[in-house]
Amino acid sequence: MAMVIQQQQQQQRESSSGSINKHQLDNGKYVRYTAEQVEALERVYSECPKPSSLRRQQLIRECPILSNIEPKQIKVWFQNRRCREKQRKEASRLQTVNRKLTAMNKLLMEENDRLQKQVSQLVCENGYMKQQLRTAPATTDASCDSVVTTPQHSLRDANNPAGLLSIAEETLAEFLSKATGTAVDWVQMPGMKPGPDSVGIFAISQSCSGVAARACGLVSLEPTKIAEILKDRPSWFRDCRSLEVFTMFPAGNAGTIELLYTQAYAPTTLAPARDFWTLRYTTTLDNGSLVVCERSLSGSGAGPNPASAAQFVRAEMLPSGCLIRPCDGGGSIIHIVDHLNLEAWSVPEVLRPLYESSKVVAQRMTIAALRYVRQIAQETSGEVVYGLGRQPAVLRTFSQRLSRGFNDAVNGFNDDGWSLMTCDGAEDVIIAVNSTKSLSTASNPTNSLAFLGGILCAKASMLLQNVPPALLVRFLREHRSEWADFNVDAYSAASLKAGSYAYPGMRPTRFTGSQIIMPLGHTIEHEELLEVIRLEGHSLAQEDAFVSRDIHLLQICSGVDENAVGACSELVFAPIDEMFPDDGPLLPSGFRIIPLDSKTPDTPDTLTAHRTLDLTSSLEVGPATNPAAGDSSSCHHTRSVLTIAFQFPFESNLQDNVATMARQYVRSVISSVQRVAMAICPSGLSPTLGPKLSPGSPEALTLAHWICQSYSYHLGAELLRSDSVGGDSVLKNLWQHSDAILCCSLKSMPVFIFANQAGLDMLETTLVALQDITLDKIFDESGRKALCADFAKLMQQGFTYLPAGICMSTMGRHVSYEQAVAWKVLAPEDNTVHCLAFSFINWSFV
């Protein structure tokens, strides 16, 4: 009896489950499908999961084995089959999410343990400090002061393996204390909350030496594969120019010790590039985890041939690396730490926040490394599908080549063949030429496209304020006709076909102004897009009336997420052949916008921040205004550095023509970007773009005339010779004047708005950084007193002489001068005071 009941219950369960291997007859009974019937239905399902009514009837006619099944039952079978497939996919997805959550929970528990240890450590230190304060004697002992420093290891340790092994073990211990311990006070990266759909858990350092960032995440790759990817730094770190292994020898636990020399690109034309001389240690821990850790061996005196590193500033890598732990269910948990000292002193003051920001290191290195590893993992598993039938590795190579070519153009290294064209220094656009470089292909770098000249690059950098970088790049991408000259694009595109271009005399072409964006691929979080742009054009020549003149550009766009803190926004493109070969030559141009850390109104130094952010408005003629006025409604200010670089091929006899065209074109692009910035600036914030007073600009020429005229008016003498003040020559001669001439605004916090070449040399700065220097910063105490004493005289009679004294450069060096003259610069239209000018006579470094 019990057996009969069990059989009935089993039949009821099979009936209610809607099994796809049965069909229902008119009397309500279920009959199983035969294996042949199921096979026939599965074949159809694989071709068409949802067949129409006609297709189902056709199936019954074509398959005699299904003749005894009604069309309605066939329909039910396919419904159940689709439901089963959906359930299977959902179960697989839930298993993946569960695995991610389990790994994330493990990471969070470890982070919680680390924070509890840190709290206990702080409590103990707090108790110890209280006890010391109660028992400390009245006198202090200087020997109690402690400074935590990172030991520098000289190259003499590199001469014996035992010394290097000792450094390697020390590096391993320090790295692990940062990756999983309390050696660094980590705080969560702003805007990066952990979750099942996030790439990982990200943190940045707080109040530690240098800048540091950490990332933790789960990746479905084996530890050895991950280590291989991360050790190939140029493949994922876009700022890495080269990595050279000088020495490698085995260590314990099947590990290796390597001595590396790494060169990193500078992100802008305003700063020098960086290089590193490091030791890298790869080993396996007792628990099976794989570790790759690295640190600098020495300071600026170590490394390869100094001549090859002349364009670099030696930076320091503190113990950094990756810890890779295998997971039970497959895959690995990665801990990545990057800890650097980028020697911020070596860049202009306005750029130092970029080199002192852990958020920038996190975005450009740490997060980029984890994202790249996850990208490779998804491509390996087949989860990523790209357009135009291209393999993921090919498209990755295109992105890397575009980025590398743009970085090469921005940096213009001498060992690549770049040199500056002869100029007087008074140029807002830098022109560099490379006569040794040819348009090579990826598969054959030595094969050129047979033009006799070389490559010419026109580049410039400027400050943007109150302009969201992501929004600006997105606009430049979507509205190319607002800033680009399609005929210049056509000239660059013609370089892809040997002998088909010349300048001037290109074929006349009419462009419709429309662009078609064809996506090729994107990274897993859509932080970078790879696409082909087609610009539609038609020949104006009658004989070519039916010939298409379309231009195709390969383009990467990144950093368009406005919520990504510290992320760099880029739009880099290069003309390509319409056949889009995998090894086609590329000549990248484009834009890079790097955000600088800014202060908000709730910080203590709000007024100073507002004043500093208003430096480039000094050309406006009128009385001094309160720099903080109107800022109370603003929730924050953004400041960033825009770098523009455009490359053009040329024939040797047309170099000067192309240089003139390139300079004018980049200036027109800068003007267009300023216009766009005005249009997209958030409500309540007025964008300011600098430097407005760049040499060669109309504003600078106007100011040069005002400076000379005001000098003659107040002092009754000529600042320049009478034969050198006519037309445009006044700016050139003022720029080349031997005395340091500087102009500052007449605001409550006077800031410099212009300087000639001698003035920039004296202050050891650039025109961009100049606009962040206040007048009081350059004088010592006696100089400030002398200026304050004579300020009333200056304003009454229009000029004053300051005695010999000492001033300070932005690099902290003392500068002596025999005499200084200060005078009011008047705007002739309404005779109002525009700014103050200073001339430092016979200055020299002490």
Tab-separated table of C-alpha atoms in Angstrom, residues 14-411:
chain	number	residue	atom	x	y	z
A	14	GLU	CA	5.948	14.903	-12.400
A	15	SER	CA	2.605	16.229	-13.615
A	16	SER	CA	2.858	19.543	-11.712
A	17	SER	CA	6.446	20.218	-12.802
A	18	GLY	CA	5.436	20.552	-16.435
A	19	SER	CA	8.161	18.192	-17.567
A	20	ILE	CA	9.350	18.874	-21.062
A	21	ASN	CA	9.743	15.145	-21.725
A	22	LYS	CA	5.961	14.395	-21.532
A	23	HIS	CA	2.828	15.478	-23.348
A	24	GLN	CA	-0.795	15.479	-22.274
A	25	LEU	CA	-3.508	13.601	-24.138
A	26	ASP	CA	-7.182	14.528	-24.258
A	27	ASN	CA	-8.082	12.198	-21.357
A	28	GLY	CA	-5.738	14.144	-19.025
A	29	LYS	CA	-3.063	11.442	-18.777
A	30	TYR	CA	0.625	12.125	-19.344
A	31	VAL	CA	2.789	10.129	-21.695
A	32	ARG	CA	6.569	10.395	-21.886
A	33	TYR	CA	8.267	11.582	-25.063
A	34	THR	CA	10.549	9.100	-26.654
A	35	ALA	CA	14.267	9.827	-26.918
A	36	GLU	CA	13.915	10.320	-30.686
A	37	GLN	CA	11.108	12.859	-30.186
A	38	VAL	CA	13.126	14.822	-27.604
A	39	GLU	CA	16.177	14.825	-29.890
A	40	ALA	CA	14.115	16.194	-32.793
A	41	LEU	CA	12.617	18.927	-30.627
A	42	GLU	CA	16.030	19.873	-29.184
A	43	ARG	CA	17.444	20.277	-32.696
A	44	VAL	CA	14.722	22.743	-33.548
A	45	TYR	CA	15.129	24.536	-30.207
A	46	SER	CA	18.839	25.077	-30.797
A	47	GLU	CA	17.991	26.804	-34.097
A	48	CYS	CA	14.879	28.669	-32.953
A	49	PRO	CA	13.870	28.696	-29.250
A	50	LYS	CA	10.507	30.303	-30.034
A	51	PRO	CA	9.074	28.839	-33.287
A	52	SER	CA	5.926	30.297	-34.815
A	53	SER	CA	2.691	28.358	-35.275
A	54	LEU	CA	3.513	27.704	-38.927
A	55	ARG	CA	6.972	26.453	-37.972
A	56	ARG	CA	5.502	24.036	-35.419
A	57	GLN	CA	3.046	22.641	-37.962
A	58	GLN	CA	5.875	22.274	-40.465
A	59	LEU	CA	7.878	20.422	-37.819
A	60	ILE	CA	5.078	17.880	-37.341
A	61	ARG	CA	4.851	17.333	-41.087
A	62	GLU	CA	8.609	16.917	-41.559
A	63	CYS	CA	9.127	14.603	-38.541
A	64	PRO	CA	6.917	11.497	-38.671
A	65	ILE	CA	7.913	10.614	-35.116
A	66	LEU	CA	6.021	13.743	-33.918
A	67	SER	CA	2.854	12.985	-35.905
A	68	ASN	CA	0.998	11.725	-32.843
A	69	ILE	CA	1.583	14.987	-30.919
A	70	GLU	CA	-0.787	17.914	-31.259
A	71	PRO	CA	0.574	21.392	-32.181
A	72	LYS	CA	-0.688	22.714	-28.865
A	73	GLN	CA	1.469	20.213	-26.993
A	74	ILE	CA	4.496	21.178	-29.123
A	75	LYS	CA	3.905	24.788	-28.094
A	76	VAL	CA	3.783	23.771	-24.409
A	77	TRP	CA	7.048	21.828	-24.780
A	78	PHE	CA	8.890	24.867	-26.139
A	79	GLN	CA	7.433	27.065	-23.381
A	80	ASN	CA	8.680	24.660	-20.727
A	81	ARG	CA	12.052	24.374	-22.448
A	82	ARG	CA	12.525	28.135	-22.456
A	83	CYS	CA	11.495	28.300	-18.811
A	84	ARG	CA	14.016	25.600	-17.898
A	85	GLU	CA	16.777	27.459	-19.773
A	86	LYS	CA	15.893	30.688	-17.992
A	87	GLN	CA	15.985	28.937	-14.611
A	88	ARG	CA	19.359	27.413	-15.420
A	89	LYS	CA	20.857	30.801	-16.337
A	90	GLU	CA	19.389	32.419	-13.256
A	91	ALA	CA	20.788	29.665	-11.038
A	92	SER	CA	24.208	30.135	-12.628
A	93	ARG	CA	23.998	33.894	-12.098
A	94	LEU	CA	22.998	33.452	-8.461
A	95	GLN	CA	25.894	31.074	-7.907
A	96	THR	CA	28.270	33.673	-9.350
A	97	VAL	CA	26.778	36.416	-7.168
A	98	ASN	CA	26.982	34.143	-4.143
A	99	ARG	CA	30.640	33.417	-4.865
A	100	LYS	CA	31.337	37.130	-5.200
A	101	LEU	CA	29.480	37.918	-1.988
A	102	THR	CA	31.324	35.177	-0.143
A	103	ALA	CA	34.677	36.545	-1.303
A	104	MET	CA	33.573	40.100	-0.569
A	105	ASN	CA	32.412	39.052	2.882
A	106	LYS	CA	35.802	37.491	3.514
A	107	LEU	CA	37.530	40.702	2.443
A	108	LEU	CA	35.246	42.804	4.635
A	109	MET	CA	35.851	40.539	7.623
A	110	GLU	CA	39.600	40.879	7.103
A	111	GLU	CA	39.212	44.643	6.796
A	112	ASN	CA	37.154	44.658	9.982
A	113	ASP	CA	39.865	42.679	11.799
A	114	ARG	CA	42.478	45.121	10.545
A	115	LEU	CA	40.453	48.099	11.728
A	116	GLN	CA	39.915	46.485	15.147
A	117	LYS	CA	43.663	45.956	15.458
A	118	GLN	CA	44.211	49.570	14.447
A	119	VAL	CA	41.712	50.753	17.062
A	120	SER	CA	43.418	48.656	19.740
A	121	GLN	CA	46.788	50.038	18.675
A	122	LEU	CA	45.498	53.618	18.847
A	123	VAL	CA	43.961	53.008	22.286
A	124	CYS	CA	47.283	51.681	23.553
A	125	GLU	CA	49.160	54.613	22.054
A	126	ASN	CA	46.646	57.030	23.540
A	127	GLY	CA	47.061	55.482	27.004
A	128	TYR	CA	50.824	55.553	26.658
A	129	MET	CA	50.790	59.219	25.636
A	130	LYS	CA	48.567	60.119	28.613
A	131	GLN	CA	50.954	58.321	30.952
A	132	GLN	CA	53.936	60.090	29.392
A	133	LEU	CA	52.256	63.472	29.794
A	134	ARG	CA	51.581	62.796	33.478
A	135	THR	CA	55.112	61.584	34.201
A	136	ALA	CA	57.134	63.666	31.736
A	137	PRO	CA	59.760	65.981	33.330
A	138	ALA	CA	59.686	69.697	32.736
A	139	THR	CA	62.650	69.540	30.380
A	140	THR	CA	62.382	67.856	27.010
A	141	ASP	CA	64.896	65.515	25.522
A	142	ALA	CA	65.442	65.913	21.810
A	143	SER	CA	66.342	62.249	21.589
A	144	CYS	CA	62.694	61.372	22.205
A	145	ASP	CA	61.608	62.909	18.931
A	146	SER	CA	61.187	60.203	16.337
A	147	VAL	CA	60.789	60.532	12.640
A	148	VAL	CA	59.607	57.568	10.616
A	149	THR	CA	61.614	57.342	7.458
A	150	THR	CA	61.892	54.827	4.710
A	151	PRO	CA	65.425	53.476	4.480
A	152	GLN	CA	67.219	54.116	1.225
A	153	HIS	CA	69.223	51.163	-0.082
A	154	SER	CA	72.320	52.028	-2.020
A	155	LEU	CA	73.569	50.202	-5.054
A	156	ARG	CA	76.387	48.535	-3.147
A	157	ASP	CA	73.739	46.137	-1.787
A	158	ALA	CA	72.990	45.203	-5.384
A	159	ASN	CA	76.502	43.879	-5.854
A	160	ASN	CA	75.859	40.793	-3.733
A	161	PRO	CA	72.776	38.536	-3.807
A	162	ALA	CA	72.739	38.214	-0.018
A	163	GLY	CA	72.287	41.955	0.390
A	164	LEU	CA	69.494	42.029	-2.180
A	165	LEU	CA	67.752	39.067	-0.542
A	166	SER	CA	67.802	40.920	2.774
A	167	ILE	CA	66.228	43.968	1.111
A	168	ALA	CA	63.677	41.729	-0.607
A	169	GLU	CA	62.575	40.086	2.656
A	170	GLU	CA	62.294	43.498	4.307
A	171	THR	CA	60.242	44.761	1.355
A	172	LEU	CA	57.945	41.721	1.613
A	173	ALA	CA	57.294	42.317	5.323
A	174	GLU	CA	56.554	46.025	4.820
A	175	PHE	CA	54.297	45.361	1.844
A	176	LEU	CA	52.237	42.737	3.710
A	177	SER	CA	51.836	45.133	6.633
A	178	LYS	CA	50.240	47.603	4.207
A	179	ALA	CA	48.172	45.090	2.243
A	180	THR	CA	46.608	43.310	5.223
A	181	GLY	CA	47.932	45.122	8.289
A	182	THR	CA	47.818	48.541	9.918
A	183	ALA	CA	51.019	50.102	8.574
A	184	VAL	CA	48.969	52.648	6.590
A	185	ASP	CA	45.866	54.468	7.775
A	186	TRP	CA	43.493	53.534	4.927
A	187	VAL	CA	40.212	55.332	4.255
A	188	GLN	CA	37.574	54.380	1.702
A	189	MET	CA	38.041	55.848	-1.761
A	190	PRO	CA	35.373	58.537	-2.292
A	191	GLY	CA	32.589	57.396	-4.601
A	192	MET	CA	33.721	53.748	-4.651
A	193	LYS	CA	31.340	51.717	-2.491
A	194	PRO	CA	31.880	47.936	-2.320
A	195	GLY	CA	29.136	45.614	-3.535
A	196	PRO	CA	28.488	42.461	-5.574
A	197	ASP	CA	28.637	44.378	-8.869
A	198	SER	CA	31.680	46.493	-8.039
A	199	VAL	CA	35.189	45.713	-9.249
A	200	GLY	CA	36.540	45.630	-5.702
A	201	ILE	CA	37.189	47.506	-2.470
A	202	PHE	CA	39.325	50.610	-2.838
A	203	ALA	CA	41.086	52.734	-0.239
A	204	ILE	CA	43.545	55.629	-0.168
A	205	SER	CA	46.086	56.672	2.415
A	206	GLN	CA	45.497	59.316	5.024
A	207	SER	CA	48.351	61.366	6.506
A	208	CYS	CA	51.214	59.082	5.494
A	209	SER	CA	54.513	59.702	3.759
A	210	GLY	CA	53.996	59.973	0.001
A	211	VAL	CA	50.774	58.927	-1.728
A	212	ALA	CA	49.291	55.434	-1.478
A	213	ALA	CA	46.275	53.468	-2.697
A	214	ARG	CA	44.997	49.946	-2.136
A	215	ALA	CA	42.571	47.678	-4.005
A	216	CYS	CA	41.061	44.296	-3.135
A	217	GLY	CA	38.961	42.175	-5.460
A	218	LEU	CA	37.968	38.751	-6.753
A	219	VAL	CA	39.187	37.657	-10.197
A	220	SER	CA	38.423	34.394	-11.977
A	221	LEU	CA	42.059	33.692	-12.934
A	222	GLU	CA	44.788	31.596	-11.383
A	223	PRO	CA	47.429	33.392	-9.258
A	224	THR	CA	50.313	32.725	-11.658
A	225	LYS	CA	48.354	34.207	-14.588
A	226	ILE	CA	47.475	37.310	-12.547
A	227	ALA	CA	51.097	37.793	-11.494
A	228	GLU	CA	52.204	37.490	-15.121
A	229	ILE	CA	49.712	40.185	-16.184
A	230	LEU	CA	50.567	42.620	-13.400
A	231	LYS	CA	54.315	42.260	-13.887
A	232	ASP	CA	53.867	43.371	-17.500
A	233	ARG	CA	53.292	46.959	-16.344
A	234	PRO	CA	53.351	48.669	-19.787
A	235	SER	CA	50.337	46.595	-20.873
A	236	TRP	CA	47.971	48.014	-18.246
A	237	PHE	CA	49.625	51.174	-16.864
A	238	ARG	CA	49.118	53.745	-19.622
A	239	ASP	CA	51.671	56.127	-18.078
A	240	CYS	CA	54.461	53.525	-18.260
A	241	ARG	CA	56.820	54.308	-21.125
A	242	SER	CA	59.201	51.394	-20.618
A	243	LEU	CA	60.207	48.713	-18.134
A	244	GLU	CA	63.633	47.137	-18.430
A	245	VAL	CA	64.889	44.163	-16.398
A	246	PHE	CA	68.618	44.630	-15.735
A	247	THR	CA	69.319	41.661	-13.464
A	248	MET	CA	67.366	38.580	-12.416
A	249	PHE	CA	68.388	35.685	-10.190
A	250	PRO	CA	66.493	32.994	-8.259
A	251	ALA	CA	65.513	33.246	-4.598
A	252	GLY	CA	63.909	30.863	-2.110
A	253	ASN	CA	60.447	29.297	-2.495
A	254	ALA	CA	60.845	29.242	-6.290
A	255	GLY	CA	60.968	33.036	-6.224
A	256	THR	CA	62.968	35.579	-8.189
A	257	ILE	CA	64.658	38.907	-7.494
A	258	GLU	CA	64.843	41.458	-10.323
A	259	LEU	CA	66.391	44.898	-10.702
A	260	LEU	CA	64.151	47.118	-12.831
A	261	TYR	CA	64.434	50.492	-14.500
A	262	THR	CA	61.039	52.046	-15.287
A	263	GLN	CA	60.195	55.256	-17.136
A	264	ALA	CA	56.797	56.924	-16.700
A	265	TYR	CA	55.303	59.585	-18.946
A	266	ALA	CA	54.470	63.056	-17.655
A	267	PRO	CA	50.720	63.663	-17.979
A	268	THR	CA	51.150	67.258	-19.204
A	269	THR	CA	53.680	69.473	-20.965
A	270	LEU	CA	54.127	71.501	-17.754
A	271	ALA	CA	56.024	68.841	-15.767
A	272	PRO	CA	58.987	66.505	-16.322
A	273	ALA	CA	58.578	62.750	-16.599
A	274	ARG	CA	59.456	60.316	-13.783
A	275	ASP	CA	61.656	57.247	-13.596
A	276	PHE	CA	62.215	54.504	-10.985
A	277	TRP	CA	65.126	52.217	-10.082
A	278	THR	CA	63.591	49.336	-8.135
A	279	LEU	CA	63.964	45.836	-6.779
A	280	ARG	CA	61.097	43.422	-7.494
A	281	TYR	CA	60.678	40.267	-5.418
A	282	THR	CA	58.381	37.406	-6.438
A	283	THR	CA	57.787	34.588	-3.961
A	284	THR	CA	55.212	32.137	-2.619
A	285	LEU	CA	54.107	32.261	1.018
A	286	ASP	CA	53.624	29.241	3.255
A	287	ASN	CA	49.819	29.464	2.860
A	288	GLY	CA	50.092	29.181	-0.938
A	289	SER	CA	49.621	32.886	-1.662
A	290	LEU	CA	51.717	34.460	-4.401
A	291	VAL	CA	53.382	37.822	-3.714
A	292	VAL	CA	55.012	40.301	-6.103
A	293	CYS	CA	56.469	43.252	-4.162
A	294	GLU	CA	58.698	46.117	-5.233
A	295	ARG	CA	60.585	49.109	-3.798
A	296	SER	CA	63.127	51.721	-4.852
A	297	LEU	CA	66.753	50.828	-4.298
A	298	SER	CA	68.261	54.281	-4.117
A	299	GLY	CA	67.854	57.958	-4.872
A	300	SER	CA	68.755	59.935	-7.953
A	301	GLY	CA	72.333	58.654	-8.129
A	302	ALA	CA	71.446	55.053	-9.045
A	303	GLY	CA	70.221	53.384	-12.142
A	304	PRO	CA	71.354	53.042	-15.757
A	305	ASN	CA	73.240	55.534	-17.912
A	306	PRO	CA	72.404	59.021	-16.525
A	307	ALA	CA	72.484	60.497	-20.040
A	308	SER	CA	69.463	58.420	-21.051
A	309	ALA	CA	67.555	59.606	-17.976
A	310	ALA	CA	68.336	63.326	-18.334
A	311	GLN	CA	64.701	64.229	-19.075
A	312	PHE	CA	63.404	62.384	-16.008
A	313	VAL	CA	63.060	63.167	-12.317
A	314	ARG	CA	63.904	60.166	-10.112
A	315	ALA	CA	60.841	59.243	-8.053
A	316	GLU	CA	60.654	56.783	-5.174
A	317	MET	CA	58.547	53.653	-4.892
A	318	LEU	CA	57.964	52.688	-1.289
A	319	PRO	CA	57.154	49.007	-0.606
A	320	SER	CA	54.309	48.180	-2.997
A	321	GLY	CA	53.003	45.177	-4.898
A	322	CYS	CA	50.256	42.575	-5.054
A	323	LEU	CA	49.186	39.685	-2.842
A	324	ILE	CA	47.316	36.941	-4.740
A	325	ARG	CA	45.456	34.261	-2.749
A	326	PRO	CA	43.779	31.299	-4.458
A	327	CYS	CA	40.078	30.734	-3.662
A	328	ASP	CA	38.521	27.362	-2.878
A	329	GLY	CA	35.846	27.719	-5.559
A	330	GLY	CA	38.298	28.838	-8.248
A	331	GLY	CA	39.761	32.223	-9.040
A	332	SER	CA	41.844	34.436	-6.771
A	333	ILE	CA	41.562	37.280	-4.296
A	334	ILE	CA	43.967	40.138	-5.108
A	335	HIS	CA	45.355	42.824	-2.796
A	336	ILE	CA	47.165	45.592	-4.700
A	337	VAL	CA	49.115	48.393	-2.988
A	338	ASP	CA	50.820	51.339	-4.712
A	339	HIS	CA	52.883	53.656	-2.470
A	340	LEU	CA	54.924	56.389	-4.172
A	341	ASN	CA	56.830	59.577	-3.527
A	342	LEU	CA	56.513	61.492	-6.799
A	343	GLU	CA	58.815	64.385	-5.780
A	344	ALA	CA	56.152	67.086	-6.039
A	345	TRP	CA	58.772	69.784	-5.420
A	346	SER	CA	59.980	69.411	-9.002
A	347	VAL	CA	56.741	70.629	-10.633
A	348	PRO	CA	55.108	74.072	-10.670
A	349	GLU	CA	53.115	74.830	-7.561
A	350	VAL	CA	49.805	74.781	-9.393
A	351	LEU	CA	50.423	71.131	-10.390
A	352	ARG	CA	51.602	69.865	-7.022
A	353	PRO	CA	48.129	68.668	-5.932
A	354	LEU	CA	48.294	66.260	-8.863
A	355	TYR	CA	51.514	64.732	-7.491
A	356	GLU	CA	50.312	64.782	-3.880
A	357	SER	CA	46.930	63.119	-4.464
A	358	SER	CA	46.363	59.509	-3.467
A	359	LYS	CA	43.109	59.578	-5.439
A	360	VAL	CA	45.007	60.185	-8.683
A	361	VAL	CA	47.387	57.291	-7.933
A	362	ALA	CA	44.379	55.106	-7.156
A	363	GLN	CA	42.649	55.886	-10.461
A	364	ARG	CA	45.661	55.775	-12.780
A	365	MET	CA	47.481	52.806	-11.196
A	366	THR	CA	45.746	50.744	-8.535
A	367	ILE	CA	42.175	50.654	-9.839
A	368	ALA	CA	43.450	50.466	-13.432
A	369	ALA	CA	45.462	47.338	-12.577
A	370	LEU	CA	42.498	45.527	-11.019
A	371	ARG	CA	40.175	46.544	-13.854
A	372	TYR	CA	42.641	45.305	-16.454
A	373	VAL	CA	43.001	41.917	-14.769
A	374	ARG	CA	39.216	41.555	-14.584
A	375	GLN	CA	38.953	42.571	-18.243
A	376	ILE	CA	41.380	39.797	-19.236
A	377	ALA	CA	39.427	37.334	-17.078
A	378	GLN	CA	36.143	38.171	-18.801
A	379	GLU	CA	37.715	38.015	-22.252
A	380	THR	CA	39.222	34.629	-21.397
A	381	SER	CA	35.839	33.281	-20.313
A	382	GLY	CA	34.161	34.581	-23.487
A	383	GLU	CA	31.883	37.017	-21.657
A	384	VAL	CA	33.027	39.997	-23.767
A	385	VAL	CA	31.909	40.388	-27.392
A	386	TYR	CA	33.379	43.185	-29.525
A	387	GLY	CA	32.223	44.779	-32.764
A	388	LEU	CA	33.424	44.300	-36.349
A	389	GLY	CA	34.518	40.752	-35.516
A	390	ARG	CA	37.753	41.899	-33.886
A	391	GLN	CA	39.563	39.856	-31.293
A	392	PRO	CA	39.809	41.484	-27.826
A	393	ALA	CA	43.623	41.408	-27.895
A	394	VAL	CA	43.670	43.341	-31.198
A	395	LEU	CA	41.356	46.050	-29.868
A	396	ARG	CA	43.369	46.287	-26.636
A	397	THR	CA	46.467	46.816	-28.757
A	398	PHE	CA	44.738	49.634	-30.647
A	399	SER	CA	43.859	51.374	-27.361
A	400	GLN	CA	47.414	50.992	-26.065
A	401	ARG	CA	48.917	52.330	-29.277
A	402	LEU	CA	46.633	55.376	-29.282
A	403	SER	CA	47.454	56.151	-25.666
A	404	ARG	CA	51.178	55.573	-26.119
A	405	GLY	CA	51.367	57.681	-29.271
A	406	PHE	CA	49.597	60.567	-27.548
A	407	ASN	CA	51.929	60.318	-24.538
A	408	ASP	CA	54.956	60.324	-26.841
A	409	ALA	CA	53.673	63.496	-28.485
A	410	VAL	CA	52.998	65.247	-25.166
A	411	ASN	CA	56.407	64.381	-23.701
